[in-house]
Coordinates of C-alpha atoms in Angstrom, one line a residue:
M1 CA 19.5 96.4 17.8
S2 CA 19.6 95.4 14.2
F3 CA 18.8 91.8 13.1
G4 CA 20.6 92.5 9.8
P5 CA 19.6 91.6 6.3
P6 CA 17.5 90.2 4.8
P7 CA 15.8 92.3 6.1
S8 CA 16.6 93.7 9.4
A9 CA 13.8 93.6 12.0
Y10 CA 14.6 97.2 12.9
T11 CA 15.4 98.9 9.6
Q12 CA 13.3 102.0 8.7
S13 CA 11.8 100.1 5.8
A14 CA 10.5 97.4 8.2
L15 CA 9.2 100.0 10.6
A16 CA 7.4 101.8 7.8
A17 CA 5.8 98.5 6.7
D18 CA 4.7 97.9 10.3
Q19 CA 2.4 101.0 10.1
A20 CA 0.2 99.3 7.6
R21 CA -0.1 95.9 9.3
R22 CA -3.1 94.8 11.2
R23 CA -2.8 95.8 14.9
R24 CA -4.6 94.9 18.0
R25 CA -8.1 94.4 16.6
N26 CA -11.0 95.3 18.8
R27 CA -12.9 92.2 19.7
I28 CA -16.6 91.9 20.2
L29 CA -15.9 90.6 23.7
G30 CA -14.7 94.0 24.7
G31 CA -18.2 95.2 25.1
L32 CA -19.1 92.3 27.4
A33 CA -16.6 93.2 30.2
G34 CA -18.2 93.2 33.6
G35 CA -19.4 90.7 36.1
V36 CA -18.8 87.0 35.5
L37 CA -21.7 84.5 35.6
V38 CA -21.3 81.1 37.1
I39 CA -21.1 78.6 34.2
A40 CA -21.5 74.9 34.0
L41 CA -18.4 72.8 34.4
C42 CA -19.2 70.7 31.3
A43 CA -20.4 71.7 27.8
G44 CA -22.5 69.6 27.0
G45 CA -3.3 62.3 -3.5
L46 CA -2.2 66.0 -4.5
F47 CA 1.4 65.3 -3.5
L48 CA 3.4 62.3 -4.4
S49 CA 6.0 60.5 -2.3
S50 CA 9.3 59.1 -3.4
A51 CA 10.0 57.2 -0.2
G52 CA 13.6 56.4 -0.1
D53 CA 3.9 62.9 22.5
D54 CA 4.3 59.8 24.8
G55 CA 2.1 59.5 27.8
A56 CA 3.5 60.3 31.3
P57 CA 2.2 59.9 34.9
A58 CA -1.2 61.4 35.5
D59 CA 0.0 64.0 38.0
G60 CA 1.5 66.1 35.2
K61 CA 5.0 65.4 36.3
V62 CA 7.7 63.2 34.8
A63 CA 8.4 60.4 37.2
A64 CA 11.9 59.1 37.7
G65 CA 12.5 56.4 35.1
A66 CA 9.5 57.4 33.0
Q67 CA 11.6 59.6 30.8
Q68 CA 15.3 60.1 30.5
P69 CA 16.6 63.6 31.3
D70 CA 17.5 64.3 27.6
E71 CA 14.2 63.2 26.2
I72 CA 11.7 65.9 25.2
R73 CA 9.2 66.4 28.0
S74 CA 5.7 64.8 27.5
T75 CA 3.3 65.2 30.4
V76 CA -0.3 64.3 31.2
E77 CA -2.5 66.7 33.0
K78 CA -4.9 65.5 35.8
A79 CA -8.1 67.2 36.7
P80 CA -7.8 69.1 40.1
R81 CA -10.2 68.8 42.9
S82 CA -11.6 72.1 41.9
P83 CA -11.4 73.7 38.4
E84 CA -11.8 77.2 40.0
G85 CA -8.7 79.1 38.9
R86 CA -6.5 81.6 40.8
E87 CA -3.6 83.7 39.5
V88 CA -0.2 82.1 40.1
V89 CA 2.0 84.4 37.9
E90 CA 1.6 88.1 37.0
H91 CA 4.6 90.1 35.9
S92 CA 5.1 93.4 34.0
V93 CA 8.1 95.2 32.5
E94 CA 8.8 98.9 32.8
H95 CA 10.4 101.6 30.6
L96 CA 8.7 100.9 27.3
E97 CA 8.0 104.5 26.4
K98 CA 9.9 104.2 23.1
H99 CA 8.2 100.9 22.1
T100 CA 5.1 101.8 20.0
D101 CA 3.0 99.6 17.6
G102 CA 5.6 100.3 14.9
N103 CA 8.6 99.6 17.1
P104 CA 7.6 96.8 19.6
L105 CA 9.9 95.1 22.1
Y106 CA 9.9 91.5 21.0
A107 CA 9.4 88.8 23.6
P108 CA 10.0 85.5 21.8
G109 CA 9.9 82.2 23.7
S110 CA 7.8 81.0 26.7
W111 CA 8.5 77.9 28.8
A112 CA 7.1 76.5 32.0
T113 CA 8.2 73.9 34.6
A114 CA 6.6 73.0 37.9
K115 CA 8.3 76.0 39.6
I116 CA 9.0 78.6 36.9
F117 CA 7.4 80.4 34.0
A118 CA 10.1 81.8 31.8
R119 CA 9.9 84.5 29.1
G120 CA 12.4 85.5 26.4
I121 CA 12.6 89.4 26.2
A122 CA 14.9 90.9 23.6
D123 CA 18.4 90.0 24.8
H124 CA 17.6 88.1 28.0
V125 CA 15.4 85.5 29.6
E126 CA 13.5 86.0 32.8
G127 CA 12.2 83.3 35.2
Y128 CA 9.1 84.0 37.4
R129 CA 8.1 82.0 40.4
I130 CA 4.8 80.1 40.1
E131 CA 3.1 80.9 43.4
P132 CA -0.4 82.4 44.2
H133 CA -0.5 86.1 45.1
Y134 CA 3.3 86.4 44.9
D135 CA 5.2 88.2 42.1
E136 CA 8.9 87.4 42.0
K137 CA 11.4 87.4 39.2
V138 CA 13.6 84.5 40.4
W139 CA 16.4 84.9 37.8
T140 CA 17.5 86.8 34.7
L141 CA 19.8 85.2 32.1
D142 CA 21.6 87.9 30.2
L143 CA 22.3 86.6 26.8
G144 CA 24.5 89.5 25.5
G145 CA 22.8 89.4 22.1
H146 CA 19.2 89.5 20.9
I147 CA 17.2 86.3 20.6
C148 CA 16.9 85.1 17.0
A149 CA 15.1 81.7 17.4
T150 CA 13.4 79.7 20.1
S151 CA 11.9 76.2 20.4
R152 CA 8.8 75.2 22.3
H153 CA 10.5 71.9 23.3
V154 CA 11.8 71.4 26.9
T155 CA 13.7 68.4 28.1
A156 CA 12.3 66.1 30.8
D157 CA 14.5 67.7 33.4
G158 CA 13.7 71.3 32.3
R159 CA 16.3 72.5 29.8
T160 CA 15.9 74.3 26.5
A161 CA 17.8 76.5 24.0
V162 CA 17.8 79.7 22.1
V163 CA 19.8 81.1 19.1
I164 CA 21.1 84.6 19.6
Q165 CA 23.1 87.3 18.0
P166 CA 26.7 87.5 19.3
P167 CA 27.3 90.2 21.9
K168 CA 27.8 93.6 20.5
S169 CA 30.1 96.5 21.6
A170 CA 30.2 100.2 20.9
T171 CA 33.0 99.6 18.4
D172 CA 31.5 96.5 16.8
P173 CA 27.8 96.9 16.4
G174 CA 27.5 93.7 14.4
N175 CA 25.6 93.0 11.2
G176 CA 22.6 91.1 12.5
V177 CA 24.0 87.6 12.1
C178 CA 22.6 85.0 14.4
D179 CA 25.4 82.5 15.1
Q180 CA 25.3 81.6 18.8
V181 CA 23.4 78.7 20.5
V182 CA 22.7 78.9 24.2
F183 CA 21.5 75.9 26.2
F184 CA 20.2 76.7 29.7
D185 CA 18.2 75.4 32.7
L186 CA 14.7 76.8 33.2
D187 CA 14.5 76.2 36.9
T188 CA 17.8 78.0 37.8
G189 CA 18.4 80.3 34.7
R190 CA 21.9 78.9 34.6
K191 CA 23.6 78.8 31.2
L192 CA 24.9 75.3 30.5
W193 CA 26.8 76.0 27.3
Q194 CA 27.1 78.4 24.4
K195 CA 28.5 77.6 21.0
K196 CA 29.2 79.5 17.8
M197 CA 27.5 77.9 14.8
P198 CA 29.9 77.1 11.9
A199 CA 29.8 79.1 8.7
A200 CA 26.6 80.9 9.8
D201 CA 27.4 84.2 8.1
F202 CA 23.9 84.2 6.5
A203 CA 21.9 83.1 9.6
Y204 CA 19.4 85.9 10.5
V205 CA 16.3 86.2 12.6
T206 CA 14.3 85.8 9.3
N207 CA 15.6 82.3 8.4
T208 CA 17.0 80.6 11.5
D209 CA 15.0 77.7 13.0
L210 CA 15.9 75.8 16.2
T211 CA 14.5 72.5 17.6
L212 CA 15.3 69.9 20.3
T213 CA 15.0 66.1 20.1
K214 CA 16.4 63.4 22.4
G215 CA 19.9 64.5 23.4
V216 CA 20.3 66.8 20.5
V217 CA 19.9 70.6 19.8
A218 CA 19.6 71.2 16.0
V219 CA 19.6 74.5 14.1
A220 CA 19.1 75.3 10.4
W221 CA 19.2 78.6 8.5
G222 CA 18.7 77.9 4.9
H223 CA 22.4 78.1 4.1
G224 CA 23.5 75.3 6.5
S225 CA 22.6 73.4 9.6
V226 CA 24.3 72.0 12.7
A227 CA 23.5 69.7 15.6
Y228 CA 25.0 69.6 19.2
D229 CA 25.0 67.2 22.0
M230 CA 22.8 68.4 24.8
K231 CA 25.1 67.3 27.6
S232 CA 28.4 68.5 26.4
G233 CA 27.6 71.1 23.7
K234 CA 29.9 69.1 21.4
Q235 CA 29.1 69.5 17.7
L236 CA 27.7 66.2 16.2
W237 CA 27.4 67.1 12.6
N238 CA 26.7 70.0 10.2
T239 CA 25.8 70.7 6.5
T240 CA 26.9 73.5 4.2
T241 CA 25.6 75.4 1.2
T242 CA 27.7 73.3 -1.2
A243 CA 24.8 70.7 -1.3
Q244 CA 22.2 71.0 -4.0
C245 CA 19.5 71.2 -1.3
A246 CA 19.8 73.3 1.8
D247 CA 18.1 72.6 5.2
Q248 CA 15.5 75.3 6.0
G249 CA 14.5 74.0 9.4
F250 CA 13.8 71.1 11.6
A251 CA 11.0 69.5 13.6
G252 CA 12.0 67.9 16.8
G253 CA 10.3 66.1 19.8
R254 CA 10.3 62.3 19.5
A255 CA 12.2 62.4 16.2
L256 CA 14.1 64.7 13.9
L257 CA 12.7 65.8 10.5
A258 CA 14.5 68.2 8.2
L259 CA 12.8 70.4 5.6
A260 CA 15.2 71.0 2.7
A261 CA 14.7 73.4 -0.3
C262 CA 16.2 72.5 -3.6
G263 CA 16.9 74.9 -6.5
Q264 CA 16.3 78.6 -6.9
A265 CA 13.0 80.5 -6.8
P266 CA 10.6 80.4 -8.5
D267 CA 11.5 76.8 -9.3
T268 CA 12.2 75.7 -5.7
T269 CA 11.1 72.2 -4.7
Y270 CA 11.0 70.8 -1.2
K271 CA 11.7 67.5 0.4
V272 CA 11.3 66.2 4.0
Q273 CA 13.8 63.8 5.5
K274 CA 13.9 61.9 8.7
L275 CA 17.4 62.1 10.2
D276 CA 19.4 60.2 12.7
P277 CA 19.8 63.0 15.3
R278 CA 23.3 61.8 16.4
T279 CA 24.8 61.5 12.9
G280 CA 22.6 63.5 10.6
K281 CA 22.2 60.3 8.4
N282 CA 19.1 60.3 6.2
L283 CA 16.7 57.5 7.1
W284 CA 14.0 58.3 4.5
T285 CA 12.9 61.1 2.1
Y286 CA 9.5 62.4 1.1
R287 CA 9.5 64.7 -2.0
L288 CA 6.8 67.2 -2.7
T289 CA 5.7 68.1 -6.2
R290 CA 6.4 71.4 -7.8
G291 CA 4.0 74.3 -7.0
V292 CA 4.3 74.1 -3.3
S293 CA 5.3 77.5 -2.0
R294 CA 5.7 76.8 1.7
V295 CA 6.1 73.8 4.0
Y296 CA 5.7 73.5 7.8
L297 CA 6.4 70.5 10.0
P298 CA 3.9 70.5 12.9
S299 CA 4.9 67.0 14.0
S300 CA 8.0 64.8 13.6
D301 CA 6.5 61.6 15.0
P302 CA 3.9 60.9 13.6
P303 CA 5.3 62.8 10.6
V304 CA 2.8 65.4 9.5
L305 CA 3.4 68.2 6.9
A306 CA 1.3 71.4 6.5
V307 CA 1.8 72.7 2.9
A308 CA 0.8 75.8 1.0
A309 CA 0.1 74.8 -2.6
G310 CA 0.1 77.8 -5.0
D311 CA -0.3 80.3 -2.2
T312 CA 1.3 81.4 1.1
Q313 CA -1.5 80.1 3.3
V314 CA -1.6 76.4 4.2
T315 CA -4.0 74.5 1.9
D316 CA -3.4 70.8 2.9
L317 CA -2.1 68.5 5.6
I318 CA 0.0 65.5 4.5
T319 CA 0.4 62.6 6.8
L320 CA 3.1 60.0 6.3
D321 CA 3.7 56.5 7.7
D322 CA 6.8 55.6 9.8
Q323 CA 8.8 54.9 6.6
G324 CA 8.0 58.3 5.0
R325 CA 5.4 57.0 2.6
H326 CA 2.2 59.1 1.9
A327 CA -0.7 58.1 4.0
A328 CA -3.3 60.8 3.6
T329 CA -3.9 64.3 2.3
V330 CA -6.4 66.5 4.1
P331 CA -7.7 69.6 2.3
L332 CA -7.9 72.5 4.8
K333 CA -10.5 74.7 3.1
G334 CA -12.5 76.2 5.9
Y335 CA -9.7 75.6 8.5
D336 CA -7.1 77.9 10.0
A337 CA -3.8 76.1 10.6
K338 CA -2.2 79.3 11.8
C339 CA 1.2 78.4 10.4
G340 CA 3.6 81.3 10.1
D341 CA 1.0 83.7 11.5
R342 CA 3.0 84.9 14.4
Y343 CA 4.4 88.5 14.4
Y344 CA 1.9 89.5 11.8
G345 CA 3.2 87.2 9.2
K346 CA 6.9 88.1 9.6
I347 CA 9.3 85.2 9.4
F348 CA 10.9 85.9 12.8
F349 CA 12.3 83.6 15.5
G350 CA 11.7 80.3 13.7
V351 CA 8.6 79.2 11.9
V352 CA 9.0 75.7 10.5
E353 CA 7.4 73.9 13.6
N354 CA 5.0 76.7 14.5
C355 CA 1.4 75.9 13.5
D356 CA -0.8 77.3 16.3
G357 CA -4.0 75.9 14.8
I358 CA -2.7 72.3 14.6
V359 CA -1.9 69.7 17.3
V360 CA -0.9 66.2 16.3
G361 CA -1.6 63.1 18.5
P362 CA -0.6 59.5 18.1
T363 CA -3.4 58.7 15.7
Q364 CA -5.2 62.0 14.9
A365 CA -4.4 65.6 13.9
Y366 CA -6.5 68.3 15.4
V367 CA -7.2 71.4 13.3
S368 CA -8.9 74.7 14.1
S369 CA -11.7 75.9 11.9
K370 CA -11.9 79.4 10.6
E371 CA -13.9 81.9 12.8
N372 CA -17.7 81.6 12.6
I373 CA -19.3 85.0 13.0
A374 CA -23.0 83.8 12.9
N375 CA -24.9 84.9 16.0
G376 CA -26.0 82.1 18.3
Q377 CA -23.6 79.6 16.8
P378 CA -20.2 78.3 18.0
G379 CA -17.4 80.8 17.4
D380 CA -15.3 78.0 15.8
W381 CA -14.5 74.3 16.4
I382 CA -11.7 71.8 16.3
V383 CA -11.9 68.8 14.0
A384 CA -9.9 65.5 14.4
F385 CA -8.6 63.9 11.3
D386 CA -7.4 60.3 11.2
L387 CA -3.7 60.2 10.3
K388 CA -4.0 57.0 8.2
T389 CA -7.1 57.8 6.2
G390 CA -7.6 61.5 6.5
K391 CA -11.2 61.0 7.5
T392 CA -12.8 63.1 10.3
G393 CA -12.9 61.4 13.7
G394 CA -14.5 63.9 16.0
K395 CA -15.4 67.5 16.5
F396 CA -15.2 69.9 19.5
D397 CA -17.4 73.0 19.3
G398 CA -16.6 76.3 20.8
R399 CA -19.4 78.4 22.1
D400 CA -21.1 81.6 20.9
L401 CA -18.5 84.3 21.5
Q402 CA -16.1 81.7 23.0
K403 CA -13.6 80.4 20.5
V404 CA -11.4 77.4 21.2
Y405 CA -7.8 76.6 20.4
P406 CA -5.9 73.3 20.5
L407 CA -2.8 73.6 22.8
R408 CA -1.1 70.2 23.0
M409 CA -1.6 66.5 23.7
S410 CA -2.0 65.2 27.2
G411 CA -1.5 61.5 26.7
D412 CA -4.2 60.6 24.2
D413 CA -6.4 63.6 25.1
L414 CA -6.3 67.1 23.6
L415 CA -5.8 70.1 25.8
I416 CA -8.0 73.0 24.6
Y417 CA -8.1 76.7 25.6
R418 CA -11.6 78.3 25.5
E419 CA -11.8 82.0 25.4
G420 CA -13.6 84.0 28.0
A421 CA -16.5 86.2 27.1
G422 CA -16.9 88.8 29.9
A423 CA -20.2 88.4 31.6
V424 CA -21.1 85.4 29.3
G425 CA -18.5 83.0 30.5
L426 CA -15.1 82.5 32.1
A427 CA -12.1 81.4 30.1
G428 CA -11.2 77.8 30.5
L429 CA -8.7 75.0 30.1
V430 CA -10.3 71.7 29.2
S431 CA -9.3 68.2 28.2
W432 CA -11.1 66.5 25.4
N433 CA -11.2 62.7 24.8
P434 CA -12.1 62.3 21.1
R435 CA -12.9 58.6 21.5
T436 CA -15.7 59.2 24.0
D437 CA -16.3 62.9 23.2
K438 CA -15.9 63.6 26.9
E439 CA -14.9 67.1 28.0
T440 CA -13.1 67.4 31.4
P441 CA -12.8 70.9 32.9
L442 CA -9.3 71.6 34.3
L443 CA -9.4 75.3 35.0
F444 CA -11.8 78.2 34.8
F445 CA -10.4 81.7 35.2
E446 CA -10.8 85.4 34.2
L447 CA -8.1 87.1 32.2
P448 CA -7.3 90.8 32.9
Q449 CA -10.1 92.7 31.1
D450 CA -7.7 95.2 29.4
H451 CA -5.6 92.4 27.9
E452 CA -8.2 89.7 27.2
G453 CA -8.3 90.2 23.4
E454 CA -4.5 90.0 23.0
L455 CA -3.9 87.2 25.5
S456 CA -6.6 85.0 23.9
D457 CA -5.1 85.3 20.4
P458 CA -2.5 82.5 19.7
E459 CA -1.2 84.7 16.8
R460 CA -0.1 87.3 19.3
T461 CA 0.4 85.4 22.5
D462 CA 2.1 82.2 23.7
I463 CA -0.4 80.0 25.5
L464 CA 1.0 77.1 27.5
A465 CA -0.6 74.5 29.7
E466 CA 1.8 72.6 32.0
E467 CA 1.9 71.1 35.5
G468 CA -1.7 72.0 36.2
N469 CA -1.3 75.6 35.2
I470 CA -2.0 77.7 32.1
F471 CA 0.2 80.7 31.1
F472 CA 0.0 83.6 28.7
G473 CA 2.9 85.5 27.3
P474 CA 2.4 88.4 24.7
R475 CA 5.0 88.2 21.9
E476 CA 5.2 91.9 21.3
L477 CA 5.4 94.5 24.1
V478 CA 4.3 98.0 23.4
R479 CA 3.5 101.0 25.5
D480 CA 0.0 102.1 26.4
D481 CA -0.3 105.3 24.3
D482 CA -2.6 106.8 26.9
S483 CA -0.1 106.1 29.7
P484 CA 3.3 105.6 28.1
K485 CA 5.2 105.3 31.4
D486 CA 3.0 102.5 32.8
A487 CA 4.4 99.0 33.1
V488 CA 3.3 96.5 30.5
L489 CA 2.1 93.0 31.2
V490 CA 4.6 90.3 30.0
A491 CA 3.3 87.2 31.8
V492 CA 0.2 85.9 33.5
G493 CA -0.7 82.4 34.6
F494 CA -3.5 80.6 36.5
G495 CA -3.6 77.4 38.6
S496 CA -6.2 75.6 40.6
A497 CA -7.6 77.1 43.8
G498 CA -8.1 73.6 45.1
L499 CA -5.7 70.8 45.7
K500 CA -5.1 68.0 43.2
H501 CA -6.2 64.5 43.8

């Protein structure tokens, strides 16, 4: 089960380091478990450039003709007749006796369609039927090798991809290389194609990034990159390590951005390029100054960069115009971008696109604040920043003991998850219009008490809102030390108890 150097996810050194990491913190909400009260439905120039989610029908589904099958899905949620939630998915896995805090079973990747909530688990993907009071695993896609990288993107007709290790045998245990791309259908679990990445001898779980854009699947691993046609699996283009700068990762969606690193540490510099997805041709380049230690790409269109200047934590957002020219720099002191924070800071399963505290819309970027521990005040808040000017353009407050997290755009509105607080208030999915400051409740529900802290933490759990439902998928599965043989929750989801308009 080795992911190979550098370093293996399952070497003894990594396991020893795991013992010291922060684990499963006790939340103040734990003491509030009990009855649930009825709640109201409504809450009240650092870097220099050298320039060289569309709306869909209001029923949350992609209508015929609105998006082509190969486009990346972009849906708009509509308020149901009743925001009262009911459970529509709950599934657990068994036989985790050997998986402790220091040796978790990784579950990378969560995706949802109108019919299926799917989870990646180690070396396979499982699809669960979305239906109230009914637990059914509809399909299992056996990948043969462990998952190395995933993408949050899904096509308009419900397809996505993963990067995996090649299948192992007793005589060939492998060396942890991640050199296979698998493209599959989420509704059926059917593998559509599988391809071996060229010259990927140094692609590992620690450096491989995967994304999707219209008609194209793209992978980069710091020593090369490759792009495939979605329909046929045909290779479109690739790069090698002979270039002075190497692709570290991509951002997909409506466009394709590449993050390239140039030179050797500690003198590495970075540049971001917009590419033609079909040819790999460079359309423009934005270069960052020296002193930047990490770069993330939370959005390709509009192009937005999250950068760590002089530290490993993100310090600034940089917004660009459609020609790759600098538009604004937003200092993030007091904010929590949550870039690279999954798996307790390990660089596993792809990190370039993953900033769980940032959502980018057509004209604004929405960023989570750091936690506020003052009693009687909001637990945190989300601030909107104008992409052209960097100025603030609205603020959405959490509640005392109920933090809020941005999930994704729904047209021009922001979908937000609000934590539950035991007897104080239910968890909720709401839509926020930053132009009018109107909050629209979509769902209210109660998470399982024993799992509320973990499920509500975007650093530990995938949280998805899609097709009128909200889903939660823990990324690390470990046994209950008190009952090691008990099944462990891998998926739970909620939908409306009432019909939609």
